[in-house]
Structures are given as structure tokens and as C-alpha cells.
Amino acid sequence: LIRAARRYPAATFFGLDVSREMLSTASANIAAAGLAGRITLARGDATGFDPSLLFGRRRFDRVFFSYSLSMIPDWRRALATALDCVERDGRLLLVDFGSQERLPAAFRALLRAWLARFHVTPRTDLAAVARSLAAVRNRSIRAEAMFRGYAMEVEVGRTGGA
């Protein structure tokens, strides 16, 4: 959020996390960056929250996830909830661990074991689920595997898209 706020100085930002500890750390970092007036944080569960109650608005121009769906048990529901919060002409942007299908097998096994220690599970069907959710909502989608499958980047665009 800090990097995004610095890059887009005219925008306001909202952050959501279920962890009080993460919110405390984020709040301190935001204050230290001098961005407390432009970034609002709230405690909530990404699988179901009321943006009006938490942030005073129903929808957002952009919603993004950065390496977080891999830590949310009901990540499909979190993704669907987020899409429902995107403005008609807005976008959902996400990057997360991919299936790592083109990485060397030994490296992939070590990486998966390391990620599991932190309760991180790569979502191998992320692109397919995002495509399905986008289709139901008549939204455009672009999904791209990056770095030999290490990561997946997804952008769900405006309604009525191709």
C-alpha cells in the first residue's frame, strides 16, 4: 500500500487484514511513511466483509491481492468477494504463487516445503477459478504465468469485456 500510495499520490487506499499483528505493523509503517491520511486500514476477513461498514464505500476502482490468496484457506470465496467490490469499470489485480510447473523438480519440492512452513499453499488452479468468476460476472480477464510458473499474475477488467 505504501508503494502504491507513493506511485499514485492523488489516490486513497484501503487495506484489509484478519491479523491484528499485521495491521499493527502496517499501521506503524504507514505512519512512518507519512501516509496515514491516505491509507485506511481495517480488520476483516477477505472471504466476507462489508466494505460500507469498514470503509464507508461499497465499491473500489482497484482491488489487489499480493501474495495473499495462497494464505487464505477459502481463497475462492475471498476472490469472489473482492470481485463483487470492484466498480463496473474497475479492475482486480493479483499476483501470487503459481503452480511452478516449469521449475526444476528438486527446486519446486524445496520451495513448496519452505512455503508450507509459513502456511502458504500455491493455488494451482488460480487462473481457472479467476476465469470462471470473471465469466459469471461478464468481465474481461488476463492471466499469465511468470518466471517459469513461480508466480501467476491475473487482471480481471471491466464488465462487458472480451
PDB file of N, CA, C and O in Angstrom, residues 1-2 6 13-17 19-43:
ATOM      1  N   LEU A   1       0.815  -1.197   0.000  1.00  0.00           N
ATOM      2  CA  LEU A   1       0.000   0.000   0.000  1.00  0.00           C
ATOM      3  C   LEU A   1       0.858   1.262   0.000  1.00  0.00           C
ATOM      4  O   LEU A   1       0.518   2.238  -0.661  1.00  0.00           O
ATOM      5  N   ILE A   2       1.950   1.211   0.725  1.00  0.00           N
ATOM      6  CA  ILE A   2       2.843   2.376   0.768  1.00  0.00           C
ATOM      7  C   ILE A   2       3.430   2.637  -0.612  1.00  0.00           C
ATOM      8  O   ILE A   2       3.438   3.789  -1.081  1.00  0.00           O
ATOM      9  N   ARG A   6       2.654   5.978  -2.874  1.00  0.00           N
ATOM     10  CA  ARG A   6       3.720   6.851  -3.370  1.00  0.00           C
ATOM     11  C   ARG A   6       3.652   6.989  -4.891  1.00  0.00           C
ATOM     12  O   ARG A   6       3.918   8.053  -5.441  1.00  0.00           O
ATOM     13  N   PHE A  13      -6.191   4.863  -0.399  1.00  0.00           N
ATOM     14  CA  PHE A  13      -6.031   3.414  -0.354  1.00  0.00           C
ATOM     15  C   PHE A  13      -6.663   2.849   0.904  1.00  0.00           C
ATOM     16  O   PHE A  13      -6.729   3.521   1.932  1.00  0.00           O
ATOM     17  N   PHE A  14      -7.094   1.594   0.800  1.00  0.00           N
ATOM     18  CA  PHE A  14      -7.735   0.892   1.897  1.00  0.00           C
ATOM     19  C   PHE A  14      -7.107  -0.488   1.999  1.00  0.00           C
ATOM     20  O   PHE A  14      -6.919  -1.152   0.985  1.00  0.00           O
ATOM     21  N   GLY A  15      -6.784  -0.903   3.211  1.00  0.00           N
ATOM     22  CA  GLY A  15      -6.182  -2.212   3.423  1.00  0.00           C
ATOM     23  C   GLY A  15      -7.000  -3.027   4.394  1.00  0.00           C
ATOM     24  O   GLY A  15      -7.556  -2.500   5.355  1.00  0.00           O
ATOM     25  N   LEU A  16      -7.047  -4.318   4.150  1.00  0.00           N
ATOM     26  CA  LEU A  16      -7.835  -5.240   4.957  1.00  0.00           C
ATOM     27  C   LEU A  16      -6.959  -6.413   5.363  1.00  0.00           C
ATOM     28  O   LEU A  16      -6.219  -6.950   4.537  1.00  0.00           O
ATOM     29  N   ASP A  17      -7.027  -6.786   6.619  1.00  0.00           N
ATOM     30  CA  ASP A  17      -6.309  -7.979   7.081  1.00  0.00           C
ATOM     31  C   ASP A  17      -7.059  -8.547   8.264  1.00  0.00           C
ATOM     32  O   ASP A  17      -7.692  -7.809   9.029  1.00  0.00           O
ATOM     33  N   SER A  19      -5.440 -10.272  10.600  1.00  0.00           N
ATOM     34  CA  SER A  19      -4.458 -10.334  11.682  1.00  0.00           C
ATOM     35  C   SER A  19      -4.241  -8.971  12.334  1.00  0.00           C
ATOM     36  O   SER A  19      -3.819  -8.017  11.685  1.00  0.00           O
ATOM     37  N   ARG A  20      -4.486  -8.909  13.634  1.00  0.00           N
ATOM     38  CA  ARG A  20      -4.231  -7.665  14.379  1.00  0.00           C
ATOM     39  C   ARG A  20      -2.740  -7.304  14.333  1.00  0.00           C
ATOM     40  O   ARG A  20      -2.386  -6.135  14.250  1.00  0.00           O
ATOM     41  N   GLU A  21      -1.873  -8.315  14.393  1.00  0.00           N
ATOM     42  CA  GLU A  21      -0.437  -8.069  14.367  1.00  0.00           C
ATOM     43  C   GLU A  21       0.003  -7.459  13.040  1.00  0.00           C
ATOM     44  O   GLU A  21       0.794  -6.518  13.000  1.00  0.00           O
ATOM     45  N   MET A  22      -0.510  -7.987  11.936  1.00  0.00           N
ATOM     46  CA  MET A  22      -0.175  -7.438  10.622  1.00  0.00           C
ATOM     47  C   MET A  22      -0.685  -6.011  10.487  1.00  0.00           C
ATOM     48  O   MET A  22       0.005  -5.151   9.937  1.00  0.00           O
ATOM     49  N   LEU A  23      -1.875  -5.763  10.986  1.00  0.00           N
ATOM     50  CA  LEU A  23      -2.432  -4.408  10.924  1.00  0.00           C
ATOM     51  C   LEU A  23      -1.619  -3.435  11.776  1.00  0.00           C
ATOM     52  O   LEU A  23      -1.406  -2.286  11.374  1.00  0.00           O
ATOM     53  N   SER A  24      -1.164  -3.887  12.919  1.00  0.00           N
ATOM     54  CA  SER A  24      -0.349  -3.034  13.782  1.00  0.00           C
ATOM     55  C   SER A  24       0.965  -2.669  13.092  1.00  0.00           C
ATOM     56  O   SER A  24       1.380  -1.502  13.094  1.00  0.00           O
ATOM     57  N   THR A  25       1.619  -3.655  12.505  1.00  0.00           N
ATOM     58  CA  THR A  25       2.866  -3.405  11.773  1.00  0.00           C
ATOM     59  C   THR A  25       2.616  -2.480  10.587  1.00  0.00           C
ATOM     60  O   THR A  25       3.362  -1.528  10.364  1.00  0.00           O
ATOM     61  N   ALA A  26       1.556  -2.769   9.835  1.00  0.00           N
ATOM     62  CA  ALA A  26       1.241  -1.938   8.669  1.00  0.00           C
ATOM     63  C   ALA A  26       0.932  -0.511   9.082  1.00  0.00           C
ATOM     64  O   ALA A  26       1.402   0.448   8.458  1.00  0.00           O
ATOM     65  N   SER A  27       0.190  -0.342  10.144  1.00  0.00           N
ATOM     66  CA  SER A  27      -0.167   0.995  10.622  1.00  0.00           C
ATOM     67  C   SER A  27       1.075   1.788  11.014  1.00  0.00           C
ATOM     68  O   SER A  27       1.206   2.973  10.676  1.00  0.00           O
ATOM     69  N   ALA A  28       2.002   1.146  11.695  1.00  0.00           N
ATOM     70  CA  ALA A  28       3.245   1.823  12.088  1.00  0.00           C
ATOM     71  C   ALA A  28       4.058   2.209  10.854  1.00  0.00           C
ATOM     72  O   ALA A  28       4.600   3.322  10.785  1.00  0.00           O
ATOM     73  N   ASN A  29       4.141   1.331   9.878  1.00  0.00           N
ATOM     74  CA  ASN A  29       4.882   1.625   8.654  1.00  0.00           C
ATOM     75  C   ASN A  29       4.232   2.754   7.851  1.00  0.00           C
ATOM     76  O   ASN A  29       4.929   3.599   7.281  1.00  0.00           O
ATOM     77  N   ILE A  30       2.918   2.753   7.810  1.00  0.00           N
ATOM     78  CA  ILE A  30       2.187   3.801   7.097  1.00  0.00           C
ATOM     79  C   ILE A  30       2.398   5.150   7.773  1.00  0.00           C
ATOM     80  O   ILE A  30       2.647   6.163   7.106  1.00  0.00           O
ATOM     81  N   ALA A  31       2.337   5.167   9.092  1.00  0.00           N
ATOM     82  CA  ALA A  31       2.571   6.414   9.827  1.00  0.00           C
ATOM     83  C   ALA A  31       3.997   6.910   9.604  1.00  0.00           C
ATOM     84  O   ALA A  31       4.221   8.104   9.379  1.00  0.00           O
ATOM     85  N   ALA A  32       4.959   6.003   9.668  1.00  0.00           N
ATOM     86  CA  ALA A  32       6.368   6.384   9.461  1.00  0.00           C
ATOM     87  C   ALA A  32       6.597   6.936   8.054  1.00  0.00           C
ATOM     88  O   ALA A  32       7.449   7.796   7.853  1.00  0.00           O
ATOM     89  N   ALA A  33       5.813   6.463   7.082  1.00  0.00           N
ATOM     90  CA  ALA A  33       5.929   6.936   5.703  1.00  0.00           C
ATOM     91  C   ALA A  33       5.175   8.246   5.488  1.00  0.00           C
ATOM     92  O   ALA A  33       5.222   8.816   4.401  1.00  0.00           O
ATOM     93  N   GLY A  34       4.454   8.693   6.512  1.00  0.00           N
ATOM     94  CA  GLY A  34       3.691   9.934   6.390  1.00  0.00           C
ATOM     95  C   GLY A  34       2.450   9.796   5.528  1.00  0.00           C
ATOM     96  O   GLY A  34       1.974  10.770   4.950  1.00  0.00           O
ATOM     97  N   LEU A  35       1.882   8.595   5.472  1.00  0.00           N
ATOM     98  CA  LEU A  35       0.749   8.342   4.588  1.00  0.00           C
ATOM     99  C   LEU A  35      -0.534   7.976   5.330  1.00  0.00           C
ATOM    100  O   LEU A  35      -1.492   7.501   4.720  1.00  0.00           O
ATOM    101  N   ALA A  36      -0.571   8.229   6.629  1.00  0.00           N
ATOM    102  CA  ALA A  36      -1.745   7.842   7.422  1.00  0.00           C
ATOM    103  C   ALA A  36      -3.023   8.520   6.942  1.00  0.00           C
ATOM    104  O   ALA A  36      -4.109   7.957   7.077  1.00  0.00           O
ATOM    105  N   GLY A  37      -2.918   9.687   6.347  1.00  0.00           N
ATOM    106  CA  GLY A  37      -4.097  10.381   5.848  1.00  0.00           C
ATOM    107  C   GLY A  37      -4.641   9.828   4.540  1.00  0.00           C
ATOM    108  O   GLY A  37      -5.758  10.153   4.148  1.00  0.00           O
ATOM    109  N   ARG A  38      -3.870   8.982   3.867  1.00  0.00           N
ATOM    110  CA  ARG A  38      -4.283   8.454   2.567  1.00  0.00           C
ATOM    111  C   ARG A  38      -4.514   6.951   2.545  1.00  0.00           C
ATOM    112  O   ARG A  38      -5.020   6.403   1.567  1.00  0.00           O
ATOM    113  N   ILE A  39      -4.123   6.276   3.616  1.00  0.00           N
ATOM    114  CA  ILE A  39      -4.303   4.821   3.682  1.00  0.00           C
ATOM    115  C   ILE A  39      -5.104   4.499   4.935  1.00  0.00           C
ATOM    116  O   ILE A  39      -4.696   4.836   6.049  1.00  0.00           O
ATOM    117  N   THR A  40      -6.239   3.843   4.744  1.00  0.00           N
ATOM    118  CA  THR A  40      -7.096   3.436   5.851  1.00  0.00           C
ATOM    119  C   THR A  40      -7.033   1.916   5.972  1.00  0.00           C
ATOM    120  O   THR A  40      -7.190   1.208   4.978  1.00  0.00           O
ATOM    121  N   LEU A  41      -6.809   1.440   7.177  1.00  0.00           N
ATOM    122  CA  LEU A  41      -6.740   0.002   7.426  1.00  0.00           C
ATOM    123  C   LEU A  41      -7.936  -0.439   8.259  1.00  0.00           C
ATOM    124  O   LEU A  41      -8.447   0.327   9.076  1.00  0.00           O
ATOM    125  N   ALA A  42      -8.355  -1.684   8.059  1.00  0.00           N
ATOM    126  CA  ALA A  42      -9.436  -2.252   8.862  1.00  0.00           C
ATOM    127  C   ALA A  42      -9.190  -3.737   9.046  1.00  0.00           C
ATOM    128  O   ALA A  42      -8.584  -4.398   8.207  1.00  0.00           O
ATOM    129  N   ARG A  43      -9.683  -4.237  10.160  1.00  0.00           N
ATOM    130  CA  ARG A  43      -9.601  -5.666  10.420  1.00  0.00           C
ATOM    131  C   ARG A  43     -10.844  -6.324   9.847  1.00  0.00           C
ATOM    132  O   ARG A  43     -11.971  -5.912  10.130  1.00  0.00           O
TER     133      ARG A  43
END
